[in-house]
PDB file of C-alpha atoms and ligand atoms in Angstrom:
ATOM      1  CA  MET H   1       0.000   0.000   0.000  1.00  0.00           C
ATOM      2  CA  ARG H   2       1.327   3.439  -0.972  1.00  0.00           C
ATOM      3  CA  ARG H   3      -0.169   6.604   0.416  1.00  0.00           C
ATOM      4  CA  PHE H   4       0.495  10.218  -0.572  1.00  0.00           C
ATOM      5  CA  VAL H   5      -0.634  13.332   1.307  1.00  0.00           C
ATOM      6  CA  VAL H   6      -0.444  16.634  -0.564  1.00  0.00           C
ATOM      7  CA  VAL H   7      -0.917  19.787   1.479  1.00  0.00           C
ATOM      8  CA  GLY H   8      -2.369  22.738  -0.427  1.00  0.00           C
ATOM      9  CA  GLN H   9      -1.724  25.882   1.593  1.00  0.00           C
ATOM     10  CA  ARG H  10      -4.254  27.878  -0.436  1.00  0.00           C
ATOM     11  CA  ALA H  11      -6.066  25.174  -2.382  1.00  0.00           C
ATOM     12  CA  THR H  12      -9.760  25.834  -1.950  1.00  0.00           C
ATOM     13  CA  ALA H  13     -11.930  23.623   0.219  1.00  0.00           C
ATOM     14  CA  SER H  14     -15.098  25.059  -1.374  1.00  0.00           C
ATOM     15  CA  PRO H  15     -16.541  24.286  -4.788  1.00  0.00           C
ATOM     16  CA  ASP H  16     -16.748  27.913  -5.942  1.00  0.00           C
ATOM     17  CA  PHE H  17     -13.908  27.913  -8.468  1.00  0.00           C
ATOM     18  CA  LEU H  18     -14.022  28.197 -12.239  1.00  0.00           C
ATOM     19  CA  LEU H  19     -13.160  25.188 -14.355  1.00  0.00           C
ATOM     20  CA  VAL H  20     -12.061  27.561 -17.117  1.00  0.00           C
ATOM     21  CA  ASP H  21      -9.551  29.262 -14.807  1.00  0.00           C
ATOM     22  CA  LEU H  22      -8.535  26.641 -12.292  1.00  0.00           C
ATOM     23  CA  PRO H  23      -5.103  28.063 -11.354  1.00  0.00           C
ATOM     24  CA  GLY H  24      -6.484  31.593 -10.986  1.00  0.00           C
ATOM     25  CA  THR H  25      -9.619  30.805  -8.954  1.00  0.00           C
ATOM     26  CA  SER H  26      -8.887  27.712  -6.852  1.00  0.00           C
ATOM     27  CA  GLY H  27      -5.779  28.588  -4.816  1.00  0.00           C
ATOM     28  CA  ARG H  28      -3.780  26.337  -7.162  1.00  0.00           C
ATOM     29  CA  LEU H  29      -5.913  23.250  -6.700  1.00  0.00           C
ATOM     30  CA  ASP H  30      -4.536  22.320 -10.139  1.00  0.00           C
ATOM     31  CA  VAL H  31      -1.198  21.485  -8.467  1.00  0.00           C
ATOM     32  CA  LEU H  32      -2.943  18.961  -6.213  1.00  0.00           C
ATOM     33  CA  LEU H  33      -5.005  17.469  -9.045  1.00  0.00           C
ATOM     34  CA  ARG H  34      -1.857  16.753 -11.008  1.00  0.00           C
ATOM     35  CA  CYS H  35      -0.598  14.866  -7.949  1.00  0.00           C
ATOM     36  CA  VAL H  36      -3.765  12.739  -8.010  1.00  0.00           C
ATOM     37  CA  ARG H  37      -3.085  11.845 -11.625  1.00  0.00           C
ATOM     38  CA  ALA H  38       0.593  11.166 -10.956  1.00  0.00           C
ATOM     39  CA  ALA H  39      -0.047   8.930  -7.938  1.00  0.00           C
ATOM     40  CA  LEU H  40      -3.098   7.010  -9.127  1.00  0.00           C
ATOM     41  CA  LEU H  41      -3.172   6.821 -12.913  1.00  0.00           C
ATOM     42  CA  VAL H  42      -0.902   4.788 -15.133  1.00  0.00           C
ATOM     43  CA  SER H  43      -1.246   4.079 -18.824  1.00  0.00           C
ATOM     44  CA  HIS H  44      -4.690   2.503 -19.202  1.00  0.00           C
ATOM     45  CA  GLY H  45      -5.202   1.908 -15.526  1.00  0.00           C
ATOM     46  CA  VAL H  46      -5.405   2.893 -11.894  1.00  0.00           C
ATOM     47  CA  ARG H  47      -2.918   1.969  -9.200  1.00  0.00           C
ATOM     48  CA  ARG H  48      -5.202  -0.059  -6.966  1.00  0.00           C
ATOM     49  CA  ASP H  49      -2.628  -0.119  -4.135  1.00  0.00           C
ATOM     50  CA  THR H  50      -2.486   3.680  -3.776  1.00  0.00           C
ATOM     51  CA  VAL H  51      -4.408   6.252  -1.751  1.00  0.00           C
ATOM     52  CA  VAL H  52      -4.089  10.035  -2.126  1.00  0.00           C
ATOM     53  CA  TYR H  53      -5.130  12.672   0.386  1.00  0.00           C
ATOM     54  CA  LEU H  54      -5.549  16.303  -0.679  1.00  0.00           C
ATOM     55  CA  VAL H  55      -5.394  18.644   2.304  1.00  0.00           C
ATOM     56  CA  LEU H  56      -7.261  21.817   1.351  1.00  0.00           C
ATOM     57  CA  LEU H  57      -6.299  24.753   3.547  1.00  0.00           C
ATOM     58  CA  GLY H  58      -7.721  27.594   1.440  1.00  0.00           C
ATOM     59  CA  GLY H  59     -11.105  29.295   1.095  1.00  0.00           C
ATOM     60  CA  SER H  60     -14.065  29.754   3.428  1.00  0.00           C
ATOM     61  CA  ARG H  61     -14.731  26.024   4.026  1.00  0.00           C
ATOM     62  CA  ALA H  62     -11.151  25.153   5.034  1.00  0.00           C
ATOM     63  CA  PRO H  63      -9.749  22.992   6.359  1.00  0.00           C
ATOM     64  CA  ARG H  64     -11.151  19.988   4.547  1.00  0.00           C
ATOM     65  CA  THR H  65      -9.461  16.902   3.118  1.00  0.00           C
ATOM     66  CA  LEU H  66     -10.368  14.732   0.140  1.00  0.00           C
ATOM     67  CA  ARG H  67      -9.318  11.096   0.047  1.00  0.00           C
ATOM     68  CA  VAL H  68      -9.123   9.182  -3.236  1.00  0.00           C
ATOM     69  CA  GLU H  69      -8.639   5.407  -3.011  1.00  0.00           C
ATOM     70  CA  GLY H  70      -7.302   3.628  -6.077  1.00  0.00           C
ATOM     71  CA  GLU H  71      -8.852   0.348  -5.026  1.00  0.00           C
ATOM     72  CA  ALA H  72     -12.396   1.666  -5.193  1.00  0.00           C
ATOM     73  CA  VAL H  73     -12.402   4.760  -7.408  1.00  0.00           C
ATOM     74  CA  ARG H  74     -14.234   4.570 -10.746  1.00  0.00           C
ATOM     75  CA  PHE H  75     -14.159   6.725 -13.881  1.00  0.00           C
ATOM     76  CA  LEU H  76     -11.067   8.689 -12.936  1.00  0.00           C
ATOM     77  CA  ARG H  77      -9.624  10.307 -16.046  1.00  0.00           C
ATOM     78  CA  PRO H  78      -6.183  11.899 -16.434  1.00  0.00           C
ATOM     79  CA  ASP H  79      -7.286  15.252 -17.786  1.00  0.00           C
ATOM     80  CA  GLU H  80      -7.178  18.053 -15.278  1.00  0.00           C
ATOM     81  CA  ARG H  81     -10.586  19.475 -16.150  1.00  0.00           C
ATOM     82  CA  HIS H  82     -12.279  16.165 -15.508  1.00  0.00           C
ATOM     83  CA  LEU H  83     -10.450  15.736 -12.217  1.00  0.00           C
ATOM     84  CA  ALA H  84     -11.377  19.313 -11.251  1.00  0.00           C
ATOM     85  CA  LYS H  85     -15.048  18.654 -12.010  1.00  0.00           C
ATOM     86  CA  THR H  86     -14.987  15.488  -9.910  1.00  0.00           C
ATOM     87  CA  VAL H  87     -13.419  17.363  -6.995  1.00  0.00           C
ATOM     88  CA  GLN H  88     -15.807  20.303  -7.411  1.00  0.00           C
ATOM     89  CA  LYS H  89     -18.804  17.975  -7.142  1.00  0.00           C
ATOM     90  CA  ALA H  90     -17.299  16.311  -4.074  1.00  0.00           C
ATOM     91  CA  LEU H  91     -16.662  19.668  -2.384  1.00  0.00           C
ATOM     92  CA  ALA H  92     -20.291  20.697  -2.966  1.00  0.00           C
ATOM     93  CA  THR H  93     -21.319  17.933  -0.586  1.00  0.00           C
ATOM     94  CA  PRO H  94     -21.948  19.121   2.950  1.00  0.00           C
ATOM     95  CA  SER H  95     -19.475  17.682   5.424  1.00  0.00           C
ATOM     96  CA  GLY H  96     -19.566  17.910   9.184  1.00  0.00           C
ATOM     97  CA  SER H  97     -19.592  14.350  10.452  1.00  0.00           C
ATOM     98  CA  GLU H  98     -16.558  12.956  12.200  1.00  0.00           C
ATOM     99  CA  GLY H  99     -13.919  11.394   9.947  1.00  0.00           C
ATOM    100  CA  PHE H 100     -14.092  10.696   6.217  1.00  0.00           C
ATOM    101  CA  VAL H 101     -17.562  10.583   4.695  1.00  0.00           C
ATOM    102  CA  PRO H 102     -17.942   8.636   1.423  1.00  0.00           C
ATOM    103  CA  ILE H 103     -19.063  10.867  -1.464  1.00  0.00           C
ATOM    104  CA  ARG H 104     -18.921   8.368  -4.326  1.00  0.00           C
ATOM    105  CA  ALA H 105     -16.970   5.191  -5.040  1.00  0.00           C
ATOM    106  CA  GLY H 106     -13.421   5.667  -3.787  1.00  0.00           C
ATOM    107  CA  ILE H 107     -13.803   9.340  -2.877  1.00  0.00           C
ATOM    108  CA  ALA H 108     -14.397  10.605   0.654  1.00  0.00           C
ATOM    109  CA  LEU H 109     -14.360  14.009   2.328  1.00  0.00           C
ATOM    110  CA  ALA H 110     -13.487  15.044   5.877  1.00  0.00           C
ATOM    111  CA  ASP H 111     -13.673  18.250   7.809  1.00  0.00           C
ATOM    112  CA  GLY H 112     -10.183  19.026   9.045  1.00  0.00           C
ATOM    113  CA  GLY H 113      -6.676  19.051   7.624  1.00  0.00           C
ATOM    114  CA  ILE H 114      -3.532  17.241   8.658  1.00  0.00           C
ATOM    115  CA  GLU H 115      -5.061  16.043  11.947  1.00  0.00           C
ATOM    116  CA  ALA H 116      -7.928  14.347  10.104  1.00  0.00           C
ATOM    117  CA  VAL H 117      -5.386  12.676   7.840  1.00  0.00           C
ATOM    118  CA  LEU H 118      -3.170  11.463  10.679  1.00  0.00           C
ATOM    119  CA  ALA H 119      -6.212  10.019  12.458  1.00  0.00           C
ATOM    120  CA  ASP H 120      -7.267   8.191   9.276  1.00  0.00           C
ATOM    121  CA  LEU H 121      -3.780   6.858   8.496  1.00  0.00           C
ATOM    122  CA  GLY H 122      -3.326   5.013  11.769  1.00  0.00           C
ATOM    123  CA  PRO H 123       0.050   3.320  12.323  1.00  0.00           C
ATOM    124  CA  MET H 124       2.397   4.273   9.487  1.00  0.00           C
ATOM    125  CA  THR H 125       5.942   5.146   8.498  1.00  0.00           C
ATOM    126  CA  PRO H 126       5.920   8.821   7.506  1.00  0.00           C
ATOM    127  CA  TYR H 127       8.262  10.356   4.916  1.00  0.00           C
ATOM    128  CA  VAL H 128       8.324  14.041   4.062  1.00  0.00           C
ATOM    129  CA  LEU H 129       9.452  15.000   0.580  1.00  0.00           C
ATOM    130  CA  GLU H 130      11.986  17.791   1.007  1.00  0.00           C
ATOM    131  CA  GLU H 131      14.508  19.322  -1.341  1.00  0.00           C
ATOM    132  CA  GLY H 132      18.077  18.500  -0.275  1.00  0.00           C
ATOM    133  CA  ALA H 133      17.160  15.514   1.928  1.00  0.00           C
ATOM    134  CA  THR H 134      18.601  11.980   1.682  1.00  0.00           C
ATOM    135  CA  ASP H 135      18.086  10.686  -1.839  1.00  0.00           C
ATOM    136  CA  VAL H 136      15.114   8.379  -2.394  1.00  0.00           C
ATOM    137  CA  ARG H 137      17.468   5.850  -3.974  1.00  0.00           C
ATOM    138  CA  GLU H 138      19.308   5.483  -0.679  1.00  0.00           C
ATOM    139  CA  VAL H 139      16.246   5.042   1.538  1.00  0.00           C
ATOM    140  CA  PRO H 140      15.428   1.355   2.218  1.00  0.00           C
ATOM    141  CA  PHE H 141      11.623   1.791   2.629  1.00  0.00           C
ATOM    142  CA  ASP H 142      11.591  -1.450   4.577  1.00  0.00           C
ATOM    143  CA  ALA H 143       9.263  -0.231   7.333  1.00  0.00           C
ATOM    144  CA  PRO H 144       5.552  -0.991   6.986  1.00  0.00           C
ATOM    145  CA  ALA H 145       2.872   1.376   5.648  1.00  0.00           C
ATOM    146  CA  PRO H 146       4.917   4.143   4.016  1.00  0.00           C
ATOM    147  CA  VAL H 147       3.171   7.509   3.699  1.00  0.00           C
ATOM    148  CA  PHE H 148       4.661  10.347   1.657  1.00  0.00           C
ATOM    149  CA  PHE H 149       3.850  13.968   2.512  1.00  0.00           C
ATOM    150  CA  LEU H 150       4.349  16.711  -0.082  1.00  0.00           C
ATOM    151  CA  GLY H 151       3.912  20.459  -0.177  1.00  0.00           C
ATOM    152  CA  ASP H 152       2.316  22.474  -2.966  1.00  0.00           C
ATOM    153  CA  HIS H 153       3.928  25.230  -5.043  1.00  0.00           C
ATOM    154  CA  LEU H 154       4.591  27.100  -1.765  1.00  0.00           C
ATOM    155  CA  GLY H 155       6.107  24.140   0.062  1.00  0.00           C
ATOM    156  CA  PHE H 156       4.895  23.421   3.627  1.00  0.00           C
ATOM    157  CA  ASP H 157       3.408  25.875   6.120  1.00  0.00           C
ATOM    158  CA  ASP H 158       5.048  26.038   9.564  1.00  0.00           C
ATOM    159  CA  VAL H 159       2.195  24.231  11.368  1.00  0.00           C
ATOM    160  CA  THR H 160       2.308  21.262   9.001  1.00  0.00           C
ATOM    161  CA  ARG H 161       6.088  21.147   9.100  1.00  0.00           C
ATOM    162  CA  ALA H 162       6.037  21.070  12.930  1.00  0.00           C
ATOM    163  CA  ARG H 163       3.351  18.365  12.950  1.00  0.00           C
ATOM    164  CA  LEU H 164       5.355  16.197  10.570  1.00  0.00           C
ATOM    165  CA  ALA H 165       8.401  16.639  12.790  1.00  0.00           C
ATOM    166  CA  SER H 166       6.289  15.573  15.779  1.00  0.00           C
ATOM    167  CA  VAL H 167       5.513  12.229  14.089  1.00  0.00           C
ATOM    168  CA  SER H 168       9.220  11.834  13.251  1.00  0.00           C
ATOM    169  CA  ALA H 169       8.746  11.925   9.488  1.00  0.00           C
ATOM    170  CA  THR H 170      11.937  11.017   7.631  1.00  0.00           C
ATOM    171  CA  ALA H 171      12.974  13.605   5.033  1.00  0.00           C
ATOM    172  CA  VAL H 172      13.487  12.195   1.539  1.00  0.00           C
ATOM    173  CA  GLY H 173      14.783  13.961  -1.560  1.00  0.00           C
ATOM    174  CA  VAL H 174      14.131  13.085  -5.194  1.00  0.00           C
ATOM    175  CA  GLY H 175      17.216  14.651  -6.708  1.00  0.00           C
ATOM    176  CA  PRO H 176      19.211  17.855  -6.830  1.00  0.00           C
ATOM    177  CA  VAL H 177      16.544  19.996  -8.472  1.00  0.00           C
ATOM    178  CA  SER H 178      13.336  21.361  -6.911  1.00  0.00           C
ATOM    179  CA  VAL H 179      10.642  19.865  -9.110  1.00  0.00           C
ATOM    180  CA  HIS H 180       6.877  20.239  -9.274  1.00  0.00           C
ATOM    181  CA  ALA H 181       5.010  18.271  -6.629  1.00  0.00           C
ATOM    182  CA  ASP H 182       3.453  15.903  -9.191  1.00  0.00           C
ATOM    183  CA  ASP H 183       6.884  15.170 -10.630  1.00  0.00           C
ATOM    184  CA  ALA H 184       8.156  14.349  -7.140  1.00  0.00           C
ATOM    185  CA  VAL H 185       5.248  11.895  -6.812  1.00  0.00           C
ATOM    186  CA  VAL H 186       6.176  10.271 -10.129  1.00  0.00           C
ATOM    187  CA  ILE H 187       9.800   9.853  -9.068  1.00  0.00           C
ATOM    188  CA  VAL H 188       8.773   8.163  -5.798  1.00  0.00           C
ATOM    189  CA  CYS H 189       6.311   5.880  -7.640  1.00  0.00           C
ATOM    190  CA  ASN H 190       8.964   4.967 -10.194  1.00  0.00           C
ATOM    191  CA  GLU H 191      11.487   4.154  -7.479  1.00  0.00           C
ATOM    192  CA  LEU H 192       8.978   1.916  -5.673  1.00  0.00           C
ATOM    193  CA  ASP H 193       7.912   0.293  -8.968  1.00  0.00           C
ATOM    194  CA  ARG H 194      11.536  -0.596  -9.730  1.00  0.00           C
ATOM    195  CA  ARG H 195      11.982  -2.153  -6.300  1.00  0.00           C
ATOM    196  CA  ASP H 196       8.737  -4.110  -6.589  1.00  0.00           C
ATOM    197  CA  ALA H 197       9.829  -5.407 -10.011  1.00  0.00           C
ATOM    198  CA  ARG H 198      13.228  -6.440  -8.631  1.00  0.00           C
ATOM    199  CA  ASP H 199      11.576  -8.207  -5.679  1.00  0.00           C
ATOM    200  CA  THR H 200       9.232 -10.061  -8.037  1.00  0.00           C
ATOM    201  CA  GLN H 201      12.168 -11.235 -10.139  1.00  0.00           C
ATOM    202  CA  VAL H 202      14.012 -12.540  -7.088  1.00  0.00           C
ATOM    203  CA  THR H 203      11.064 -14.547  -5.736  1.00  0.00           C
TER     204      THR H 203
HETATM  205  C1  SAM B   1       7.447  22.953  -6.123  1.00  0.00           C
HETATM  206  S1  SAM B   1       7.965  22.191  -4.657  1.00  0.00           S
HETATM  207  C2  SAM B   1       7.869  23.509  -3.450  1.00  0.00           C
HETATM  208  C3  SAM B   1       8.799  24.585  -3.678  1.00  0.00           C
HETATM  209  C4  SAM B   1       8.687  25.660  -2.620  1.00  0.00           C
HETATM  210  N1  SAM B   1       9.084  26.871  -3.238  1.00  0.00           N
HETATM  211  C5  SAM B   1       9.559  25.357  -1.421  1.00  0.00           C
HETATM  212  O1  SAM B   1      10.568  26.008  -1.263  1.00  0.00           O
HETATM  213  O2  SAM B   1       9.230  24.481  -0.618  1.00  0.00           O
HETATM  214  C6  SAM B   1       6.563  21.243  -4.195  1.00  0.00           C
HETATM  215  C7  SAM B   1       6.845  20.076  -3.297  1.00  0.00           C
HETATM  216  O3  SAM B   1       7.419  19.043  -4.075  1.00  0.00           O
HETATM  217  C8  SAM B   1       8.338  18.304  -3.301  1.00  0.00           C
HETATM  218  N2  SAM B   1       9.653  18.415  -3.964  1.00  0.00           N
HETATM  219  C9  SAM B   1      10.005  19.185  -5.004  1.00  0.00           C
HETATM  220  N3  SAM B   1      11.274  18.980  -5.359  1.00  0.00           N
HETATM  221  C10 SAM B   1      11.761  18.050  -4.496  1.00  0.00           C
HETATM  222  C11 SAM B   1      13.034  17.406  -4.345  1.00  0.00           C
HETATM  223  N4  SAM B   1      14.051  17.673  -5.138  1.00  0.00           N
HETATM  224  N5  SAM B   1      13.148  16.477  -3.367  1.00  0.00           N
HETATM  225  C12 SAM B   1      12.105  16.175  -2.556  1.00  0.00           C
HETATM  226  N6  SAM B   1      10.886  16.755  -2.657  1.00  0.00           N
HETATM  227  C13 SAM B   1      10.719  17.681  -3.621  1.00  0.00           C
HETATM  228  C14 SAM B   1       8.314  18.891  -1.893  1.00  0.00           C
HETATM  229  O4  SAM B   1       7.414  18.169  -1.084  1.00  0.00           O
HETATM  230  C15 SAM B   1       7.798  20.310  -2.149  1.00  0.00           C
HETATM  231  O5  SAM B   1       7.153  20.846  -1.018  1.00  0.00           O
END
């Protein structure tokens, strides 16, 4: 099981953004949607072993968090507009109950940000994607239930950074260049794919 948590410092938690101007009206929700595509969608398929959390810290309804589960999600398409429409519909649903409330197959919504995510994750091995940290190729990833936390175009806010430190998240880098969050997700997925393929060959 692979899990990714992307924290959008300004990404809107309300559905009142324009599909025709997603970057300009949604607090850069587009950055987070590209991470959904990168983590969950492969050529002609969905990664069934992957879950993505989008922590939405912007707008009047914040904080809220969307959870997309590869195992159960249906009709997820790679184009950003389609993903944005799916998320917009989900955000139009009233939330307010405790924990994640199912919206449609594989998609659930919670009131709350990083705390709601940590409660949902349960026991895990947290990694925080940080520029300049130990290279992903040198990290063994042999502990159970890895969870990867990423920032948006602004990086991490201080509260999130402190919370990740409090759960002893290990910092991991994906190379010498600061890349877009979705590209960092792809690099992690590729690294894990290579290891899985090697393990399959050995057994
Ligand atoms: C565009 S970067 C954020 C840049 C932001 N200006 C900053 O200084 O944090 C978005 C996210 O992708 C991840 N990321 C980007 N490049 C990375 C790298 N080389 N190694 C590890 N994570 C990286 C980090 O989680 C980062 O918060």
